[in-house]
PDB file of C-alpha atoms in Angstrom:
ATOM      1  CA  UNK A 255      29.440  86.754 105.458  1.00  0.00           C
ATOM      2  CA  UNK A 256      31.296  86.077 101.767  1.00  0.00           C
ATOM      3  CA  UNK A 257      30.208  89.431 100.884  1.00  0.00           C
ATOM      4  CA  UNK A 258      31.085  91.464 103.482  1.00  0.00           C
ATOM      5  CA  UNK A 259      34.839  89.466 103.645  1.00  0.00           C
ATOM      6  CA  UNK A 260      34.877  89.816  99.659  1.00  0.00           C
ATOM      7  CA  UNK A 261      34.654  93.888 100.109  1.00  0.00           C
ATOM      8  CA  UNK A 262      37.382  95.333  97.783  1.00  0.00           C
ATOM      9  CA  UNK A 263      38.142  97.783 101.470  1.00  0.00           C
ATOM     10  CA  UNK A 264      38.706  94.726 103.706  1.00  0.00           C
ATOM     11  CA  UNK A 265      40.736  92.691 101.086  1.00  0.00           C
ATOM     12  CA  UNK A 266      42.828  95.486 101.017  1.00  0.00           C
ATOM     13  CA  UNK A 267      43.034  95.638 105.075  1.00  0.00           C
ATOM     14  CA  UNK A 268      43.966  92.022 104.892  1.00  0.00           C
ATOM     15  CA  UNK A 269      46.652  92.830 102.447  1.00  0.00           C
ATOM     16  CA  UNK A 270      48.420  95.405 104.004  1.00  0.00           C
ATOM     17  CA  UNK A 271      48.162  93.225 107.495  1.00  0.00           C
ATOM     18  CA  UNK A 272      49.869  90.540 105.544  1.00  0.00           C
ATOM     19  CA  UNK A 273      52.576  92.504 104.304  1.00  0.00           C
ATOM     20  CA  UNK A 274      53.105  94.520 107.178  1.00  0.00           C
ATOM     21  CA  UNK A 275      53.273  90.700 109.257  1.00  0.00           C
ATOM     22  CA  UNK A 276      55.519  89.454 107.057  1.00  0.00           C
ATOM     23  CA  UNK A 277      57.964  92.449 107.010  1.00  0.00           C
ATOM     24  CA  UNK A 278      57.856  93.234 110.617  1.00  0.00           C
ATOM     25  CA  UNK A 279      58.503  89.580 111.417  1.00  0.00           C
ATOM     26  CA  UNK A 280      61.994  89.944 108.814  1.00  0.00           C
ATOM     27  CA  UNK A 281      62.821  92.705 110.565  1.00  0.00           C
ATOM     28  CA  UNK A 282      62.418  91.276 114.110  1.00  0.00           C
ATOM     29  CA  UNK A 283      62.668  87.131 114.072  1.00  0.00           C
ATOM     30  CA  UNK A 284      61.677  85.381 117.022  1.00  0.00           C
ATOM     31  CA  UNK A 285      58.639  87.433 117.773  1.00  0.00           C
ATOM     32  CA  UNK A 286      55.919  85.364 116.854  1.00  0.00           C
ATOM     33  CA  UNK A 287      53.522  87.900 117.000  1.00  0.00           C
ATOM     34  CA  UNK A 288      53.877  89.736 113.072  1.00  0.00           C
ATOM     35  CA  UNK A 289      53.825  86.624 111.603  1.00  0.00           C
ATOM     36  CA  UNK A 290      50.884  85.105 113.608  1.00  0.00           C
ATOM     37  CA  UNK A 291      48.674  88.281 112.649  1.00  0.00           C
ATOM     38  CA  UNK A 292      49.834  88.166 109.037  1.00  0.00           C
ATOM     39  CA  UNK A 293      48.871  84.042 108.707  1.00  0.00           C
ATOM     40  CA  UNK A 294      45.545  84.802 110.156  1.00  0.00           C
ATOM     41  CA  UNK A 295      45.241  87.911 107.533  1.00  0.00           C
ATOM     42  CA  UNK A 296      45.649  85.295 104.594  1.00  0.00           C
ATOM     43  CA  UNK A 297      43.451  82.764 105.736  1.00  0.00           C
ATOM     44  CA  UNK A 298      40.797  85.863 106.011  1.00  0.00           C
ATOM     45  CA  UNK A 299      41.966  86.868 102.741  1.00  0.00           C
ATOM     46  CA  UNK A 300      41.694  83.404 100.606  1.00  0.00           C
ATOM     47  CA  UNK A 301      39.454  81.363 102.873  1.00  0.00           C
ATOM     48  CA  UNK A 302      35.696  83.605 101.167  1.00  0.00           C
ATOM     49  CA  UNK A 303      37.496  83.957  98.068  1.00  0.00           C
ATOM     50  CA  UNK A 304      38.000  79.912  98.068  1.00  0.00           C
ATOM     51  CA  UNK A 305      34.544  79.544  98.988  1.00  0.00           C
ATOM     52  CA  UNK A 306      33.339  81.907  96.339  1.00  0.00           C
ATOM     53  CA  UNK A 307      35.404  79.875  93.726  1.00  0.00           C
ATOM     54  CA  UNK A 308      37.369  82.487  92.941  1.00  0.00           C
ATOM     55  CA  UNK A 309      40.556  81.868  94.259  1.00  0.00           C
ATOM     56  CA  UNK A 310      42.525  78.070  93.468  1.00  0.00           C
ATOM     57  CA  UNK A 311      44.535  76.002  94.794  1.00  0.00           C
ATOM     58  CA  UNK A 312      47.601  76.862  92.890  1.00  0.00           C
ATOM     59  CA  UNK A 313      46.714  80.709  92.855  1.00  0.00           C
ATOM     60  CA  UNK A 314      47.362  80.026  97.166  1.00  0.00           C
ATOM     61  CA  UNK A 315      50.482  78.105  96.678  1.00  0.00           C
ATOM     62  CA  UNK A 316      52.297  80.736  94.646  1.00  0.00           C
ATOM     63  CA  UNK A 317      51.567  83.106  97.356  1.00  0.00           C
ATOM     64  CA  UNK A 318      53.199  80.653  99.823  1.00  0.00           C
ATOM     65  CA  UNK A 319      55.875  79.813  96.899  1.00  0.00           C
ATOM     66  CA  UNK A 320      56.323  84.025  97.019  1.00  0.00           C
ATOM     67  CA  UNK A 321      56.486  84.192 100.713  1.00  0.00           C
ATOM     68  CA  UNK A 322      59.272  81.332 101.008  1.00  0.00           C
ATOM     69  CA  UNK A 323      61.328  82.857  98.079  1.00  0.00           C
ATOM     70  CA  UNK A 324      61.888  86.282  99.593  1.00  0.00           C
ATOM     71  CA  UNK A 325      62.737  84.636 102.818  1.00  0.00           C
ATOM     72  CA  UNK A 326      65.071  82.602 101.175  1.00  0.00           C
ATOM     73  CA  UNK A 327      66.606  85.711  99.560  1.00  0.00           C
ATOM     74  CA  UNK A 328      66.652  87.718 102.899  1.00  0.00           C
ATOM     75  CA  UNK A 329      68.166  85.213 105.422  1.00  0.00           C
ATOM     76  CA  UNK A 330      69.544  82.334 103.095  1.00  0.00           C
ATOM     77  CA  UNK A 331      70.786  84.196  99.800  1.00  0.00           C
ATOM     78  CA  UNK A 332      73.012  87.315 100.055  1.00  0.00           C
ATOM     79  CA  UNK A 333      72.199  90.428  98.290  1.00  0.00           C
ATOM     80  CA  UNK A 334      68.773  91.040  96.613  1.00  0.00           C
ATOM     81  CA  UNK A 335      68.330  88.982  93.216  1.00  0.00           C
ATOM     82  CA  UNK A 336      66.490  86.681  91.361  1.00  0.00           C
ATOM     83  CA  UNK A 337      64.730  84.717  94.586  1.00  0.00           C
ATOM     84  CA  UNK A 338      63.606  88.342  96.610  1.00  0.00           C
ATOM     85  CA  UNK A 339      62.538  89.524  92.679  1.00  0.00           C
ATOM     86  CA  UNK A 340      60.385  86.011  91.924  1.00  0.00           C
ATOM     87  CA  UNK A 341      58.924  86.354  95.239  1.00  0.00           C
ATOM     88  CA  UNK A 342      57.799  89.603  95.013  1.00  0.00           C
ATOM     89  CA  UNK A 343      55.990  88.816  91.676  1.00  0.00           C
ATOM     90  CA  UNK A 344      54.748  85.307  92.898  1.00  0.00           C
ATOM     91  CA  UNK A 345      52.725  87.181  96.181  1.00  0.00           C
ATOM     92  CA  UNK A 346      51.439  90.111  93.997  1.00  0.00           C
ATOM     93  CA  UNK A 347      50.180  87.568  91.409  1.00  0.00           C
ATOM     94  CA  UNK A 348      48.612  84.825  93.972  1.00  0.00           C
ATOM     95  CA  UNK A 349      47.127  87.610  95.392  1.00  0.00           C
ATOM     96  CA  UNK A 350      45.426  89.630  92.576  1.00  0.00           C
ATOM     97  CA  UNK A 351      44.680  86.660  90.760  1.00  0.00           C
ATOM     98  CA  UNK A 352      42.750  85.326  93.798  1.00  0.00           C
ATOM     99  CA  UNK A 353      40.596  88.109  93.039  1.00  0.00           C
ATOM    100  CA  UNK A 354      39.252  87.250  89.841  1.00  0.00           C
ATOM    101  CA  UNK A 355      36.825  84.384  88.446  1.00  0.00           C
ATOM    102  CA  UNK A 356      39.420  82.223  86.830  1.00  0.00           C
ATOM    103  CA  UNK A 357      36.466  80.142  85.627  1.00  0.00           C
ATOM    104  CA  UNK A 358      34.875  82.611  82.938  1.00  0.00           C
ATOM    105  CA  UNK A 359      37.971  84.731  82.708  1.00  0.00           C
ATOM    106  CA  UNK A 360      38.522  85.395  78.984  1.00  0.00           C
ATOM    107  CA  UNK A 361      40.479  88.632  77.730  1.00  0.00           C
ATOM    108  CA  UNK A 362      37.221  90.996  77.302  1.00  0.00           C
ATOM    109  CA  UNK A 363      37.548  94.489  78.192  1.00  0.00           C
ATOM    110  CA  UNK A 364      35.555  94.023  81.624  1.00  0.00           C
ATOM    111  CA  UNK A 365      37.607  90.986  82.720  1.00  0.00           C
ATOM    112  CA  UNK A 366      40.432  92.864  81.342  1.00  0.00           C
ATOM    113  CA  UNK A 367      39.577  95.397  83.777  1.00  0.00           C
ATOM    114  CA  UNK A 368      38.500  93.560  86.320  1.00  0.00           C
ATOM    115  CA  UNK A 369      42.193  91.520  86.539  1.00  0.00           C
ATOM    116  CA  UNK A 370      43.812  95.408  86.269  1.00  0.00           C
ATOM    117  CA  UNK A 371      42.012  96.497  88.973  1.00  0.00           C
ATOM    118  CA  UNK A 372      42.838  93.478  91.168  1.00  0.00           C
ATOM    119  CA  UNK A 373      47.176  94.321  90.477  1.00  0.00           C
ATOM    120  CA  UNK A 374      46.532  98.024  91.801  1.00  0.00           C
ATOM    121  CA  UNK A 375      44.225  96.893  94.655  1.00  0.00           C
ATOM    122  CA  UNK A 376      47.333  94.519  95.472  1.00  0.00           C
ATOM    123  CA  UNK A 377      50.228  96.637  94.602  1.00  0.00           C
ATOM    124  CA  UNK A 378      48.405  99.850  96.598  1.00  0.00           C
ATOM    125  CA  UNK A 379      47.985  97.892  99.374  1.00  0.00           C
ATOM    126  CA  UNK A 380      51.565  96.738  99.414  1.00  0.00           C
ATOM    127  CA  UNK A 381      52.746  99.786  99.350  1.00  0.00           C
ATOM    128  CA  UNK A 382      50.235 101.463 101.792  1.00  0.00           C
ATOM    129  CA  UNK A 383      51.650  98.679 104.511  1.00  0.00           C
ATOM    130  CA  UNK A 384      55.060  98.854 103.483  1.00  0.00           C
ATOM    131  CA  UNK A 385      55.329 102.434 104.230  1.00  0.00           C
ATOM    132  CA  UNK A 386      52.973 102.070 107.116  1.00  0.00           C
ATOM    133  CA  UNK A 387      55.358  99.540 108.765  1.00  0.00           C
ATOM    134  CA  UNK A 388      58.501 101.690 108.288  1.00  0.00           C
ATOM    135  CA  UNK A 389      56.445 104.711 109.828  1.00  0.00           C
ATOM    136  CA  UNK A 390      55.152 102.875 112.734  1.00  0.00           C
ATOM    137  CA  UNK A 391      58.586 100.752 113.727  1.00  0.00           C
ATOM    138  CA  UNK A 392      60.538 104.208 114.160  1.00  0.00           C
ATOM    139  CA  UNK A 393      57.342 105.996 116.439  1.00  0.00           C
ATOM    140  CA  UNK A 394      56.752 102.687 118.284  1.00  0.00           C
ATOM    141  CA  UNK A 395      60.652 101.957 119.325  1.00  0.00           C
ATOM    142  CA  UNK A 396      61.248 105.651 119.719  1.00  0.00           C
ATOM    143  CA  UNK A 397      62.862 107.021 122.781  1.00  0.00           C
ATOM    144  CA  UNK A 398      60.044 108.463 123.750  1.00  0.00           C
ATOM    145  CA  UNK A 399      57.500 105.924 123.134  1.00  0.00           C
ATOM    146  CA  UNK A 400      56.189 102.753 125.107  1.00  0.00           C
ATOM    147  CA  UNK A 401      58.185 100.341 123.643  1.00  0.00           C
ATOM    148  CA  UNK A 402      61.153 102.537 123.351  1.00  0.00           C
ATOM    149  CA  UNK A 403      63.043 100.417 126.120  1.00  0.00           C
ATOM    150  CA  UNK A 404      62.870  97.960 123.881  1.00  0.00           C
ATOM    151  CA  UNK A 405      65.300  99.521 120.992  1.00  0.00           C
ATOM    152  CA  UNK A 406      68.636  99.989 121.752  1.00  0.00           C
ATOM    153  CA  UNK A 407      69.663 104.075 122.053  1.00  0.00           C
ATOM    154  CA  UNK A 408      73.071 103.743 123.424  1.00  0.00           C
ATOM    155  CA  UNK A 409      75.467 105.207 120.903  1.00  0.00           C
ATOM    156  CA  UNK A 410      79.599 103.991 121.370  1.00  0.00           C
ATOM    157  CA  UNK A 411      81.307 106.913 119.925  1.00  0.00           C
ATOM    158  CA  UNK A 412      85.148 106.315 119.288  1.00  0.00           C
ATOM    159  CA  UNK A 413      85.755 109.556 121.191  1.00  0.00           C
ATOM    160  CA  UNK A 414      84.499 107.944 124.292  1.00  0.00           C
ATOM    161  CA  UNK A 415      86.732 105.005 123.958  1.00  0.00           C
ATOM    162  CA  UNK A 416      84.867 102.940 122.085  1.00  0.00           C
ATOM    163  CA  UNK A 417      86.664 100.365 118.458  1.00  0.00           C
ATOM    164  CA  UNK A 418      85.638  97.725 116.802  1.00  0.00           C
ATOM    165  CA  UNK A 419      89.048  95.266 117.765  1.00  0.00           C
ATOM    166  CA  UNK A 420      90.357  94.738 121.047  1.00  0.00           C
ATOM    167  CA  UNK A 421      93.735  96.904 120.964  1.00  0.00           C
ATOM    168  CA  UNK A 422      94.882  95.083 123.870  1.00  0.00           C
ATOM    169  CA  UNK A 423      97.589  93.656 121.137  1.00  0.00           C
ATOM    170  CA  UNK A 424      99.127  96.990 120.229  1.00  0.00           C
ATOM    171  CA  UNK A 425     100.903  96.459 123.744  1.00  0.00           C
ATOM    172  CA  UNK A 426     102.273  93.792 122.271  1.00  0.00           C
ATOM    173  CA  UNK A 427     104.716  95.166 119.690  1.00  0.00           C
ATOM    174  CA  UNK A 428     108.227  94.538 120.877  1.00  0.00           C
ATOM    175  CA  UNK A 429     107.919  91.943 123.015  1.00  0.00           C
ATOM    176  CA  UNK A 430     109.256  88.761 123.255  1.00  0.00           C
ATOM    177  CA  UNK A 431     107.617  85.259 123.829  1.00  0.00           C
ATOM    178  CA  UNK A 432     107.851  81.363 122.088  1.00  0.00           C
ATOM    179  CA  UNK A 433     105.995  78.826 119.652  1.00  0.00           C
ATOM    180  CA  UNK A 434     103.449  77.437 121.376  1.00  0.00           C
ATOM    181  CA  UNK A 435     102.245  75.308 118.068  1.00  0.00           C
ATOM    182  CA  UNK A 436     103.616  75.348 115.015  1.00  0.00           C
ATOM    183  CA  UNK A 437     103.182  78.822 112.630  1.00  0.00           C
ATOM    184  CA  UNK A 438     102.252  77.415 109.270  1.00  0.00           C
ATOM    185  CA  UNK A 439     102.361  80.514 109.201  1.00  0.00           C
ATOM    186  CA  UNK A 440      99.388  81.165 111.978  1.00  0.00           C
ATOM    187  CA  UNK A 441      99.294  79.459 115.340  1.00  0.00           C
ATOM    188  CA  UNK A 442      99.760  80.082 119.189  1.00  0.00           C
ATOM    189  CA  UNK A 443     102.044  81.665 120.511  1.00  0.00           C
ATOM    190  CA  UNK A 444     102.739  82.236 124.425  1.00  0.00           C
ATOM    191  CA  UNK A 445     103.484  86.015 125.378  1.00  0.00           C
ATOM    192  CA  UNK A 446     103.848  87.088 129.115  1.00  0.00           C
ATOM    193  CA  UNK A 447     101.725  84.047 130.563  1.00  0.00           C
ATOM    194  CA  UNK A 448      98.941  83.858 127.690  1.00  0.00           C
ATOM    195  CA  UNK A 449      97.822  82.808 124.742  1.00  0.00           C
ATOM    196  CA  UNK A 450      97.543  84.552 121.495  1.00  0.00           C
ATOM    197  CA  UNK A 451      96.741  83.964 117.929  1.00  0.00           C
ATOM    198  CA  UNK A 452      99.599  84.970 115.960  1.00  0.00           C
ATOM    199  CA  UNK A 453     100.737  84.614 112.052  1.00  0.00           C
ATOM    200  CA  UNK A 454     104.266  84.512 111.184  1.00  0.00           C
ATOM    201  CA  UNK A 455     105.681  87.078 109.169  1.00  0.00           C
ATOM    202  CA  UNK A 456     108.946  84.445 108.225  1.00  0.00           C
ATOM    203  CA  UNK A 457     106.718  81.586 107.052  1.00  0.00           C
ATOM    204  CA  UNK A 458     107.205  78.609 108.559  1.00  0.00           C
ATOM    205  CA  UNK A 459     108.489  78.957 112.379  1.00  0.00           C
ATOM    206  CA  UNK A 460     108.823  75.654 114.326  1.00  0.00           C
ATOM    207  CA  UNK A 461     107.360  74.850 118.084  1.00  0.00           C
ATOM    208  CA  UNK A 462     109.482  76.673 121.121  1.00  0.00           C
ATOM    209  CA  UNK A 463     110.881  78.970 118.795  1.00  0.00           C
ATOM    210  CA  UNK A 464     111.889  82.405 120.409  1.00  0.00           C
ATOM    211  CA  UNK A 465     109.602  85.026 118.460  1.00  0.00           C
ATOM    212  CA  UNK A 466     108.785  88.754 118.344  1.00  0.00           C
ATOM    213  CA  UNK A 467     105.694  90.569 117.981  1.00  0.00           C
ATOM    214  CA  UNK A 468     106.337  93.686 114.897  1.00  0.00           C
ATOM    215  CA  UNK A 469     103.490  94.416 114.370  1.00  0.00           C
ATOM    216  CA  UNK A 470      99.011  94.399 115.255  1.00  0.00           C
ATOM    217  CA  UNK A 471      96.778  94.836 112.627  1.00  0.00           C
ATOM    218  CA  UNK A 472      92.595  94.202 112.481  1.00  0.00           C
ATOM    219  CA  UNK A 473      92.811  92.186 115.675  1.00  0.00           C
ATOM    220  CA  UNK A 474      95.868  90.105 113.933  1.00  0.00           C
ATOM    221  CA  UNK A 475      99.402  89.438 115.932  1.00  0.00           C
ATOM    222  CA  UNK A 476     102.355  89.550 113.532  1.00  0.00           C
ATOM    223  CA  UNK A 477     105.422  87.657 114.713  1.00  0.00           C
ATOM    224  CA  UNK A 478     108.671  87.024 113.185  1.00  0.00           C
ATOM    225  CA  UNK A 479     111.602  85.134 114.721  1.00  0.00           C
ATOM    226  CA  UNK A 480     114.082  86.195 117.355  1.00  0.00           C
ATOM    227  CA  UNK A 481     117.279  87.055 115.866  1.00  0.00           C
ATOM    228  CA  UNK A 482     119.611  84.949 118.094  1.00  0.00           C
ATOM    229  CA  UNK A 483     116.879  82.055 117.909  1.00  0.00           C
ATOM    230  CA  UNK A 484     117.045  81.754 121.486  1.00  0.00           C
ATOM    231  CA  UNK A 485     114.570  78.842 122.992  1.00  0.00           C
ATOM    232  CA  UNK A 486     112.468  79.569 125.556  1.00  0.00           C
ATOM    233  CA  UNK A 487     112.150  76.804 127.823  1.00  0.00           C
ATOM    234  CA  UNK A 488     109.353  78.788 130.360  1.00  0.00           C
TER     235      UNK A 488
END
């Protein structure tokens, strides 16, 4: 049973269902299911290698090391730097050098070889899955397909009506309404029998102070004060 799990082929199967786990599961959190397959996949993957004496303990915990790095790097860390880089190279290297007899491992040309031959297996495999997965996301949550219901196809074009910010404040400009807490410079402010979020264009602008909207910008109310600095006592 060590042989047949050992085969170069299914290592690389396991491989590419880890990867393809692991990214599926970034791209979709809260399924369950990606990473599920892909943790079954690794214990397949080191559990006859382990037994064979091949792969050690620490060669395991730098995949795991690799794993939590680039999720660290995708959901934790913005942009795409040292921790998604490290990870990358801490996966690729638990997992080739899982492959090789670290025991009589010296740098002849065979073992040389041998440890070569384990990087492409790895790095092939990573690919082959990586592609794979991008492939089969867009034909399984295609309109057309199965799961399609499940991807959102719906497109808001602006011509139909559709913006990013409520406009509902461009109504606003001209009108008149008071302090409803102090603008230092933002606050509330009461306009027409509600409430709005509003930032003073004068600075400072005490409570029941008569204001006057000039101006709605990125979902922003601008108010300065009324000229005759009328209160409002509605």
């Amino acid at each position: 049973m060590i042989d047949f799990m050992i085969n170069p082929i299914l290592q690389g199967i396991l491989i590419m269902i880890i990867i393809g786990g692991i990214y599926f599961e970034l791209q979709t959190p809260g399924i369950g299911f990606p990473i599920l397959a892909s943790a079954i996949a690794a214990v397949l993957y080191f559990s006859p290698l382990y037994l064979e004496g091949m792969a050690e303990n620490w060669e395991i915990l730098l995949f795991v090391a690799g794993v939590i790095l680039l999720a660290l790097e995708i959901f934790v860390i913005p942009g795409f730097g040292v921790a998604g880089i490290s990870g990358i190279i801490l996966i690729i290297t638990g997992l080739a050098l899982s492959l090789v007899d670290n025991v009589a491992f010296d740098f002849e040309p065979r073992h040389i070889r041998a440890l070569l031959g384990a990087i492409m297996l790895v790095v092939f495999s990573m690919l082959a899955s990586i592609l794979g997965s991008i492939y089969a996301s867009k034909r399984l949550f295609a309109s057309n397909s199965f799961l399609g219901h499940l991807a959102l196809g719906t497109i808001e074009k602006s011509e139909d009506g559709y913006v990013s910010v409520d406009m509902k404040g461009k109504s606003l400009i001209g009108k008149t309404g008071t302090v409803l807490s102090v603008l230092r410079p933002s606050g509330k402010v009461f306009i027409e029998n509600q409430i709005y979020d509003a930032k003073s264009e004068d600075g400072f602008i005490d409570k029941d102070t008569l204001i006057e909207v000039i101006r709605f910008e990125s979902g922003q109310v601008y108010v300065i004060k009324k000229e005759d600095d009328e209160l409002n006592q509605a």
